[in-house]
Amino acid sequence: MTDTIFALSSGAPPAAIGIIRISGPQACEAAERLAGSLPEERRAGLRSLRDGEGRVLDQCLLLWFAAPKTATGEDLVELHCHGGRAVVAAVENELASFAGLRRAQAGEFTRRAFANGVLDLAEAEGLGDLLSAETELQRRAAQEIAGGGLTRTVEEWRDRLLGLSALVEAQLDFSDEDDVSELPEVFHVKLSELVGEWERELRRPKMERLRDGIRVVLAGPPNVGKSSLFNAILREGAAIVSAEAGTTRDVIERPIALDGVPFVLIDTAGLRDSDAGEIERIGIERARLQLSEADIVLWLGDEGKGPSGGFEVESFADQASGSKQSPDFVVSSVTGSGIDNLISALVARARDLLPQPGTATLNARQTDALSDAHTALANLGGLNDALIVGEHLRLARIGLDRILGRNSTEDMLNSLFERFCIGK
């Protein structure tokens, strides 16, 4: 029998309300033992919670939901208590004293929802991203996945695969007849359409880029204003600014949301080939590594010396003359001149690099699974051996099933659900 679990599912106390969730076969029994009686299913009822000696722990609103139509697929109880630390602790301690009840582990409520078929793996991953979303773009993308957008797309792909398999089965059934010697033309047309659709999907930006933020690297030689510009965009003094060359000797990263778009700003050591000490040389190597991994580069060095596609930035607009003839942006970290224009350009470039709002966006795991499905079908165009084609279609279905978690390993599930908070 599955254990019955409980945990605080609302924000950490102190808070106005503390929602304690109980899920499992003994959920209603435990709630009745605490409250004396239960209200009607799915109706909130005011109840006094008491310990084993009859002392009042709290007055709460109690709701209960019968399996399987619940958030976990199990009997589920919610105790909407006062959100003080002592109140929450007293109720949790009393629940912990009941035989068969235990405190939930991280992500265990959602894991039970997955195990009981309430959520598939793609929806669970979307829920995890939704819980950690900090910008509007992240929220919208995660909501689309958590709400089943990707699941519906994958199920539609799977139905089309089954249609192709049906054509193959028909060819096998009638292969002894003279008028059926190869797969029909409609099979190859539909196959090509599906493969092309997957190729376009695999080329699209991935969820990790949206989740982690667009990496913007400020680069150039020493004393060109990188750290000052870094601070100006952040509007805080995160990096030390000095006239001494080589002040920044390591990579400094700061996440920031600009106009609802997630970024990671990265200040780097000044790039130079001579007069650098041992520590500074390490910083320079790290700066070069950051440049190789950047999504956008703000180049503050000599014009034309930066990486291709980077923004040429003249950082001394407050001085009489700059060193660049035709920079993309002229800014001043002292007066703030040009900073807003630069930020607007960063946001516009980032939106081109990120998934489109409201679309079901694949993460790295899902991309690997779809890539395997694509590989299984990509070279079938010229084949007419129905047995071989049928096997490749089966392998493609396995790849799609992996996206939804129909053949997931325990280690992979552990890795996913450990990202969740205790009460989710």
CSV table of C-alpha atoms in Angstrom, one decimal:
chain,number,residue,atom,x,y,z
A,1,MET,CA,0.0,0.0,0.0
A,2,THR,CA,1.3,3.5,-0.8
A,3,ASP,CA,2.2,5.7,2.1
A,4,THR,CA,0.1,8.7,2.9
A,5,ILE,CA,2.2,11.8,2.7
A,6,PHE,CA,1.8,15.4,3.9
A,7,ALA,CA,3.6,18.7,3.5
A,8,LEU,CA,3.1,22.5,3.6
A,9,SER,CA,2.1,23.3,0.0
A,10,SER,CA,1.9,27.1,0.3
A,11,GLY,CA,4.7,29.7,1.0
A,12,ALA,CA,7.0,29.4,4.0
A,13,PRO,CA,5.6,30.8,7.2
A,14,PRO,CA,4.9,33.3,8.6
A,15,ALA,CA,2.1,33.9,6.1
A,16,ALA,CA,-1.7,34.7,6.2
A,17,ILE,CA,-2.6,31.1,5.3
A,18,GLY,CA,-0.6,27.8,5.5
A,19,ILE,CA,-2.1,25.1,3.2
A,20,ILE,CA,-1.1,21.6,4.4
A,21,ARG,CA,-1.8,18.9,1.8
A,22,ILE,CA,-2.3,15.3,2.6
A,23,SER,CA,-2.4,12.6,-0.2
A,24,GLY,CA,-2.8,8.9,0.0
A,25,PRO,CA,-5.1,6.1,1.1
A,26,GLN,CA,-5.3,7.4,4.7
A,27,ALA,CA,-5.7,11.1,3.9
A,28,CYS,CA,-9.4,11.3,4.8
A,29,GLU,CA,-9.0,9.1,7.9
A,30,ALA,CA,-6.2,11.4,9.1
A,31,ALA,CA,-8.2,14.5,8.4
A,32,GLU,CA,-11.3,13.1,10.2
A,33,ARG,CA,-9.1,12.2,13.2
A,34,LEU,CA,-7.8,15.8,13.4
A,35,ALA,CA,-11.1,17.6,12.6
A,36,GLY,CA,-13.7,15.2,14.0
A,37,SER,CA,-15.7,15.2,10.7
A,38,LEU,CA,-15.4,16.0,7.1
A,39,PRO,CA,-17.5,18.4,5.0
A,40,GLU,CA,-19.0,17.3,1.7
A,41,GLU,CA,-16.5,16.4,-1.0
A,42,ARG,CA,-15.1,19.5,-2.7
A,43,ARG,CA,-16.9,21.8,-0.3
A,44,ALA,CA,-14.9,23.9,2.2
A,45,GLY,CA,-15.9,23.4,5.9
A,46,LEU,CA,-14.7,25.3,9.0
A,47,ARG,CA,-13.2,22.8,11.4
A,48,SER,CA,-11.2,22.9,14.7
A,49,LEU,CA,-8.1,20.7,14.5
A,50,ARG,CA,-7.3,18.9,17.7
A,51,ASP,CA,-4.4,16.8,19.0
A,52,GLY,CA,-4.7,13.4,20.6
A,53,GLU,CA,-5.5,14.9,23.9
A,54,GLY,CA,-8.3,17.1,22.6
A,55,ARG,CA,-6.4,20.4,22.6
A,56,VAL,CA,-7.2,22.8,19.8
A,57,LEU,CA,-4.3,23.2,17.4
A,58,ASP,CA,-6.0,25.6,15.0
A,59,GLN,CA,-9.3,26.5,13.2
A,60,CYS,CA,-9.0,25.9,9.5
A,61,LEU,CA,-11.0,25.5,6.3
A,62,LEU,CA,-10.9,21.8,5.3
A,63,LEU,CA,-11.5,20.4,1.8
A,64,TRP,CA,-11.2,16.9,0.6
A,65,PHE,CA,-11.2,15.3,-2.9
A,66,ALA,CA,-11.8,11.6,-3.7
A,67,ALA,CA,-9.5,9.7,-6.0
A,68,PRO,CA,-9.0,9.5,-8.9
A,69,LYS,CA,-10.1,13.1,-9.9
A,70,THR,CA,-7.5,14.9,-7.8
A,71,ALA,CA,-4.2,16.6,-8.3
A,72,THR,CA,-2.3,13.4,-7.4
A,73,GLY,CA,-4.8,10.8,-8.5
A,74,GLU,CA,-5.2,9.8,-4.8
A,75,ASP,CA,-7.5,10.8,-2.0
A,76,LEU,CA,-6.4,14.3,-1.2
A,77,VAL,CA,-7.1,16.7,1.7
A,78,GLU,CA,-6.2,20.3,2.1
A,79,LEU,CA,-6.0,22.1,5.5
A,80,HIS,CA,-6.1,25.8,5.1
A,81,CYS,CA,-4.7,26.9,8.4
A,82,HIS,CA,-3.4,30.1,9.8
A,83,GLY,CA,0.1,30.6,8.4
A,84,GLY,CA,2.1,31.1,11.6
A,85,ARG,CA,5.2,28.9,12.2
A,86,ALA,CA,3.9,27.4,15.4
A,87,VAL,CA,0.5,26.6,14.0
A,88,VAL,CA,2.0,24.9,10.9
A,89,ALA,CA,4.5,23.0,13.0
A,90,ALA,CA,1.9,21.8,15.5
A,91,VAL,CA,-0.4,20.4,12.8
A,92,GLU,CA,2.5,18.8,10.9
A,93,ASN,CA,3.8,17.2,14.1
A,94,GLU,CA,0.4,15.8,14.9
A,95,LEU,CA,0.1,14.3,11.4
A,96,ALA,CA,3.6,12.8,11.8
A,97,SER,CA,2.5,11.0,14.9
A,98,PHE,CA,-0.2,9.0,12.9
A,99,ALA,CA,0.8,5.5,11.8
A,100,GLY,CA,1.1,5.3,8.0
A,101,LEU,CA,1.7,9.0,7.5
A,102,ARG,CA,5.0,10.6,6.7
A,103,ARG,CA,6.4,13.9,5.5
A,104,ALA,CA,6.6,14.2,1.7
A,105,GLN,CA,9.9,14.3,-0.2
A,106,ALA,CA,10.7,17.0,-2.8
A,107,GLY,CA,8.4,16.7,-5.8
A,108,GLU,CA,6.6,13.7,-4.4
A,109,PHE,CA,3.0,15.0,-4.9
A,110,THR,CA,3.8,15.7,-8.6
A,111,ARG,CA,5.6,12.4,-8.9
A,112,ARG,CA,2.4,10.6,-7.7
A,113,ALA,CA,0.4,12.6,-10.2
A,114,PHE,CA,2.7,11.3,-12.9
A,115,ALA,CA,2.6,7.7,-11.6
A,116,ASN,CA,-1.2,7.8,-11.5
A,117,GLY,CA,-1.6,9.2,-15.0
A,118,VAL,CA,-2.8,12.7,-14.0
A,119,LEU,CA,0.2,14.2,-15.7
A,120,ASP,CA,2.6,12.9,-18.3
A,121,LEU,CA,6.3,13.6,-18.1
A,122,ALA,CA,6.3,16.5,-20.4
A,123,GLU,CA,3.5,18.2,-18.4
A,124,ALA,CA,5.5,17.5,-15.2
A,125,GLU,CA,8.6,19.1,-16.7
A,126,GLY,CA,6.5,22.1,-17.7
A,127,LEU,CA,5.1,22.4,-14.2
A,128,GLY,CA,8.7,22.4,-12.8
A,129,ASP,CA,9.6,25.2,-15.2
A,130,LEU,CA,6.4,27.1,-14.2
A,131,LEU,CA,7.4,26.9,-10.5
A,132,SER,CA,10.8,28.4,-11.3
A,133,ALA,CA,9.6,31.0,-13.9
A,134,GLU,CA,10.8,34.5,-13.1
A,135,THR,CA,9.9,36.4,-16.3
A,136,GLU,CA,6.7,36.6,-18.4
A,137,LEU,CA,8.3,34.7,-21.3
A,138,GLN,CA,9.3,31.9,-19.0
A,139,ARG,CA,5.9,31.7,-17.5
A,140,ARG,CA,4.1,31.6,-20.8
A,141,ALA,CA,6.3,28.9,-22.3
A,142,ALA,CA,6.1,26.8,-19.1
A,143,GLN,CA,2.3,27.2,-18.9
A,144,GLU,CA,1.9,25.9,-22.5
A,145,ILE,CA,3.9,22.7,-21.6
A,146,ALA,CA,2.2,22.2,-18.2
A,147,GLY,CA,-1.2,22.8,-19.8
A,148,GLY,CA,-0.6,19.9,-22.3
A,149,GLY,CA,0.4,21.8,-25.4
A,150,LEU,CA,3.4,19.6,-26.1
A,151,THR,CA,1.5,16.5,-25.2
A,152,ARG,CA,-1.2,17.3,-27.7
A,153,THR,CA,1.4,17.9,-30.4
A,154,VAL,CA,3.3,14.6,-29.7
A,155,GLU,CA,0.0,12.6,-29.6
A,156,GLU,CA,-0.9,14.1,-33.0
A,157,TRP,CA,2.6,13.0,-34.3
A,158,ARG,CA,2.0,9.6,-32.8
A,159,ASP,CA,-1.4,9.2,-34.5
A,160,ARG,CA,0.2,10.1,-37.9
A,161,LEU,CA,2.9,7.5,-37.2
A,162,LEU,CA,0.2,4.9,-36.5
A,163,GLY,CA,-1.5,5.9,-39.8
A,164,LEU,CA,1.8,5.2,-41.6
A,165,SER,CA,2.1,1.9,-39.8
A,166,ALA,CA,-1.3,1.0,-41.0
A,167,LEU,CA,-0.3,1.5,-44.6
A,168,VAL,CA,2.7,-0.7,-44.0
A,169,GLU,CA,0.5,-3.4,-42.5
A,170,ALA,CA,-1.8,-3.3,-45.4
A,171,GLN,CA,1.1,-3.8,-47.8
A,172,LEU,CA,2.3,-6.8,-45.7
A,173,ASP,CA,-1.2,-8.3,-45.7
A,174,PHE,CA,-1.5,-8.1,-49.5
A,175,SER,CA,2.1,-8.6,-50.4
A,176,ASP,CA,1.4,-11.9,-52.2
A,177,GLU,CA,-1.0,-10.2,-54.6
A,178,ASP,CA,0.5,-9.1,-57.9
A,179,ASP,CA,-1.0,-5.6,-57.7
A,180,VAL,CA,0.7,-4.7,-54.4
A,181,SER,CA,4.5,-4.6,-54.9
A,182,GLU,CA,5.6,-1.5,-53.0
A,183,LEU,CA,4.4,1.0,-50.5
A,184,PRO,CA,1.9,3.5,-52.0
A,185,GLU,CA,2.9,7.0,-52.9
A,186,VAL,CA,0.7,8.5,-50.2
A,187,PHE,CA,3.0,6.8,-47.6
A,188,HIS,CA,6.1,8.6,-48.9
A,189,VAL,CA,4.3,11.9,-49.0
A,190,LYS,CA,3.0,11.7,-45.5
A,191,LEU,CA,6.4,10.4,-44.3
A,192,SER,CA,8.1,13.4,-45.9
A,193,GLU,CA,5.7,15.8,-44.3
A,194,LEU,CA,6.3,14.4,-40.8
A,195,VAL,CA,10.1,14.2,-41.1
A,196,GLY,CA,10.1,17.8,-42.4
A,197,GLU,CA,8.0,19.0,-39.4
A,198,TRP,CA,10.4,17.3,-37.0
A,199,GLU,CA,13.4,18.9,-38.7
A,200,ARG,CA,11.9,22.3,-38.2
A,201,GLU,CA,11.1,21.6,-34.6
A,202,LEU,CA,14.6,20.4,-33.9
A,203,ARG,CA,16.0,23.7,-35.3
A,204,ARG,CA,13.9,25.8,-33.0
A,205,PRO,CA,15.4,27.3,-29.8
A,206,LYS,CA,15.2,25.1,-26.7
A,207,MET,CA,13.7,25.6,-23.3
A,208,GLU,CA,17.0,25.7,-21.6
A,209,ARG,CA,17.9,28.9,-23.4
A,210,LEU,CA,14.7,30.5,-22.1
A,211,ARG,CA,15.1,29.0,-18.6
A,212,ASP,CA,18.7,30.0,-18.1
A,213,GLY,CA,18.6,33.3,-19.9
A,214,ILE,CA,20.4,34.8,-22.9
A,215,ARG,CA,24.1,35.1,-22.2
A,216,VAL,CA,25.4,38.6,-22.9
A,217,VAL,CA,29.2,38.9,-22.6
A,218,LEU,CA,30.9,42.3,-22.3
A,219,ALA,CA,34.3,41.9,-23.8
A,220,GLY,CA,37.3,43.9,-24.9
A,221,PRO,CA,40.8,45.0,-23.7
A,222,PRO,CA,41.4,46.5,-20.3
A,223,ASN,CA,40.0,50.0,-19.4
A,224,VAL,CA,37.4,50.3,-22.2
A,225,GLY,CA,34.4,50.6,-19.8
A,226,LYS,CA,33.2,47.0,-19.6
A,227,SER,CA,32.6,47.0,-15.8
A,228,SER,CA,31.1,50.5,-15.9
A,229,LEU,CA,28.6,49.4,-18.6
A,230,PHE,CA,27.9,46.2,-16.7
A,231,ASN,CA,27.0,48.2,-13.6
A,232,ALA,CA,25.0,50.7,-15.6
A,233,ILE,CA,22.8,48.0,-17.2
A,234,LEU,CA,22.3,46.3,-13.8
A,235,ARG,CA,21.9,49.6,-12.1
A,236,GLU,CA,24.0,48.4,-9.3
A,237,GLY,CA,27.7,48.3,-8.4
A,238,ALA,CA,28.3,44.6,-9.0
A,239,ALA,CA,31.8,45.0,-10.6
A,240,ILE,CA,34.7,47.0,-9.3
A,241,VAL,CA,35.5,50.0,-11.6
A,242,SER,CA,39.1,51.4,-11.6
A,243,ALA,CA,41.5,53.1,-13.9
A,244,GLU,CA,44.0,50.4,-13.2
A,245,ALA,CA,44.3,47.9,-16.0
A,246,GLY,CA,43.4,44.4,-15.2
A,247,THR,CA,41.0,45.3,-12.3
A,248,THR,CA,38.5,42.6,-13.4
A,249,ARG,CA,40.4,39.3,-13.1
A,250,ASP,CA,37.5,36.8,-13.1
A,251,VAL,CA,34.1,36.3,-14.7
A,252,ILE,CA,31.2,38.1,-13.0
A,253,GLU,CA,27.7,36.9,-13.8
A,254,ARG,CA,24.4,38.5,-12.9
A,255,PRO,CA,20.9,37.3,-14.0
A,256,ILE,CA,18.6,40.1,-14.9
A,257,ALA,CA,15.2,40.5,-16.6
A,258,LEU,CA,14.9,43.3,-19.2
A,259,ASP,CA,11.4,44.0,-20.5
A,260,GLY,CA,10.4,40.5,-19.3
A,261,VAL,CA,13.2,38.8,-21.1
A,262,PRO,CA,15.7,36.7,-19.0
A,263,PHE,CA,19.4,37.5,-19.5
A,264,VAL,CA,22.7,36.6,-17.8
A,265,LEU,CA,25.1,39.6,-18.0
A,266,ILE,CA,28.7,38.5,-17.9
A,267,ASP,CA,31.6,40.9,-17.2
A,268,THR,CA,35.0,39.5,-18.2
A,269,ALA,CA,38.7,40.3,-17.7
A,270,GLY,CA,40.3,42.6,-20.2
A,271,LEU,CA,41.8,40.8,-23.2
A,272,ARG,CA,45.5,41.4,-23.7
A,273,ASP,CA,48.4,39.3,-24.8
A,274,SER,CA,51.2,40.9,-22.7
A,275,ASP,CA,51.8,42.5,-19.2
A,276,ALA,CA,49.3,40.2,-17.5
A,277,GLY,CA,50.1,38.5,-14.3
A,278,GLU,CA,49.4,34.8,-13.6
A,279,ILE,CA,46.0,35.4,-12.0
A,280,GLU,CA,45.0,37.8,-14.7
A,281,ARG,CA,46.0,35.4,-17.4
A,282,ILE,CA,43.6,32.8,-15.9
A,283,GLY,CA,40.9,35.4,-16.0
A,284,ILE,CA,41.7,36.2,-19.7
A,285,GLU,CA,41.3,32.5,-20.5
A,286,ARG,CA,38.0,32.4,-18.8
A,287,ALA,CA,36.9,35.5,-20.7
A,288,ARG,CA,37.8,33.7,-24.0
A,289,LEU,CA,35.7,30.7,-22.9
A,290,GLN,CA,32.8,33.0,-22.2
A,291,LEU,CA,33.0,34.6,-25.6
A,292,SER,CA,32.8,31.1,-27.2
A,293,GLU,CA,29.6,30.4,-25.3
A,294,ALA,CA,27.9,33.8,-25.6
A,295,ASP,CA,24.6,34.4,-27.3
A,296,ILE,CA,25.3,38.1,-27.7
A,297,VAL,CA,28.6,40.0,-27.3
A,298,LEU,CA,29.0,43.6,-26.5
A,299,TRP,CA,32.4,44.4,-28.0
A,300,LEU,CA,34.0,47.5,-26.4
A,301,GLY,CA,37.4,47.0,-28.0
A,302,ASP,CA,38.9,48.2,-31.3
A,303,GLU,CA,36.4,48.4,-34.1
A,304,GLY,CA,36.2,45.2,-36.1
A,305,LYS,CA,38.4,43.2,-33.7
A,306,GLY,CA,35.4,41.5,-31.9
A,307,PRO,CA,33.6,38.4,-32.8
A,308,SER,CA,31.3,38.3,-35.8
A,309,GLY,CA,27.7,39.3,-35.0
A,310,GLY,CA,28.6,41.2,-31.8
A,311,PHE,CA,27.4,44.7,-31.0
A,312,GLU,CA,30.1,47.4,-31.5
A,313,VAL,CA,29.8,49.6,-28.5
A,314,GLU,CA,31.5,53.0,-27.9
A,315,SER,CA,31.4,53.4,-24.2
A,316,PHE,CA,32.6,56.9,-23.7
A,317,ALA,CA,29.8,59.1,-25.1
A,318,ASP,CA,30.5,61.7,-22.3
A,319,GLN,CA,34.0,62.3,-23.7
A,320,ALA,CA,34.9,64.6,-26.5
A,321,SER,CA,35.8,61.9,-29.0
A,322,GLY,CA,35.5,58.1,-29.2
A,323,SER,CA,37.7,55.5,-30.7
A,324,LYS,CA,35.2,53.9,-33.1
A,325,GLN,CA,34.1,55.4,-36.4
A,326,SER,CA,30.7,53.7,-36.8
A,327,PRO,CA,29.7,51.9,-33.6
A,328,ASP,CA,26.3,50.3,-33.3
A,329,PHE,CA,25.8,52.1,-30.0
A,330,VAL,CA,27.3,55.0,-28.3
A,331,VAL,CA,26.7,55.0,-24.5
A,332,SER,CA,27.9,56.6,-21.4
A,333,SER,CA,27.9,54.8,-18.1
A,334,VAL,CA,28.4,58.1,-16.3
A,335,THR,CA,25.4,60.0,-17.7
A,336,GLY,CA,23.3,57.0,-18.8
A,337,SER,CA,23.2,58.3,-22.4
A,338,GLY,CA,22.4,55.5,-24.9
A,339,ILE,CA,21.9,52.8,-22.3
A,340,ASP,CA,18.1,52.5,-22.9
A,341,ASN,CA,18.7,52.2,-26.7
A,342,LEU,CA,21.3,49.4,-26.0
A,343,ILE,CA,18.9,47.6,-23.7
A,344,SER,CA,16.1,47.8,-26.3
A,345,ALA,CA,18.4,46.3,-28.9
A,346,LEU,CA,19.4,43.5,-26.5
A,347,VAL,CA,15.7,42.7,-25.9
A,348,ALA,CA,15.0,42.7,-29.7
A,349,ARG,CA,17.9,40.4,-30.4
A,350,ALA,CA,17.0,38.1,-27.5
A,351,ARG,CA,13.4,37.7,-28.7
A,352,ASP,CA,14.8,36.3,-32.0
A,353,LEU,CA,16.9,33.8,-30.2
A,354,LEU,CA,14.2,32.6,-27.8
A,355,PRO,CA,11.2,30.3,-28.4
A,356,GLN,CA,8.1,32.2,-29.6
A,357,PRO,CA,5.6,33.0,-26.8
A,358,GLY,CA,2.8,30.5,-26.5
A,359,THR,CA,4.6,27.7,-28.4
A,360,ALA,CA,5.3,24.2,-27.0
A,361,THR,CA,9.1,24.3,-26.6
A,362,LEU,CA,11.3,21.2,-26.3
A,363,ASN,CA,13.9,20.9,-23.6
A,364,ALA,CA,17.2,19.0,-24.1
A,365,ARG,CA,15.8,15.6,-23.0
A,366,GLN,CA,12.8,15.9,-25.2
A,367,THR,CA,15.0,17.1,-28.1
A,368,ASP,CA,17.1,14.0,-27.8
A,369,ALA,CA,14.0,11.8,-27.9
A,370,LEU,CA,12.6,13.6,-31.0
A,371,SER,CA,16.0,13.4,-32.6
A,372,ASP,CA,16.0,9.6,-32.2
A,373,ALA,CA,12.6,9.4,-33.7
A,374,HIS,CA,13.7,11.6,-36.6
A,375,THR,CA,16.8,9.5,-37.2
A,376,ALA,CA,14.6,6.4,-37.4
A,377,LEU,CA,12.6,7.9,-40.3
A,378,ALA,CA,15.0,10.2,-42.0
A,379,ASN,CA,16.4,7.6,-44.4
A,380,LEU,CA,13.3,5.7,-45.3
A,381,GLY,CA,12.3,7.7,-48.3
A,382,GLY,CA,13.8,5.3,-50.9
A,383,LEU,CA,12.9,2.0,-49.0
A,384,ASN,CA,10.0,-0.2,-49.9
A,385,ASP,CA,10.8,-3.3,-47.8
A,386,ALA,CA,7.7,-3.2,-45.5
A,387,LEU,CA,9.3,-5.2,-42.7
A,388,ILE,CA,12.3,-2.8,-42.4
A,389,VAL,CA,10.0,0.2,-42.7
A,390,GLY,CA,7.7,-1.1,-40.1
A,391,GLU,CA,10.6,-1.6,-37.6
A,392,HIS,CA,11.8,2.0,-38.2
A,393,LEU,CA,8.3,3.3,-37.5
A,394,ARG,CA,8.2,1.3,-34.3
A,395,LEU,CA,11.6,2.9,-33.2
A,396,ALA,CA,10.1,6.4,-34.0
A,397,ARG,CA,7.1,5.7,-31.8
A,398,ILE,CA,9.5,4.7,-29.0
A,399,GLY,CA,11.2,8.1,-29.3
A,400,LEU,CA,7.9,9.9,-29.1
A,401,ASP,CA,6.9,7.8,-26.1
A,402,ARG,CA,10.1,8.9,-24.3
A,403,ILE,CA,9.0,12.5,-24.6
A,404,LEU,CA,5.8,11.8,-22.6
A,405,GLY,CA,7.6,9.5,-20.2
A,406,ARG,CA,6.0,6.2,-21.2
A,407,ASN,CA,9.4,4.4,-20.8
A,408,SER,CA,11.3,6.5,-18.3
A,409,THR,CA,14.1,5.3,-16.1
A,410,GLU,CA,14.0,5.7,-12.3
A,411,ASP,CA,17.2,7.7,-12.3
A,412,MET,CA,15.8,10.2,-14.8
A,413,LEU,CA,12.5,10.6,-12.8
A,414,ASN,CA,14.5,11.1,-9.6
A,415,SER,CA,16.6,13.8,-11.3
A,416,LEU,CA,13.4,15.6,-12.5
A,417,PHE,CA,11.3,15.5,-9.3
A,418,GLU,CA,14.2,16.5,-7.0
A,419,ARG,CA,14.0,19.9,-8.6
A,420,PHE,CA,10.5,20.5,-7.1
A,421,CYS,CA,9.8,21.9,-3.7
A,422,ILE,CA,8.7,19.7,-0.8
A,423,GLY,CA,5.0,20.6,-1.1
A,424,LYS,CA,4.6,20.1,-4.8
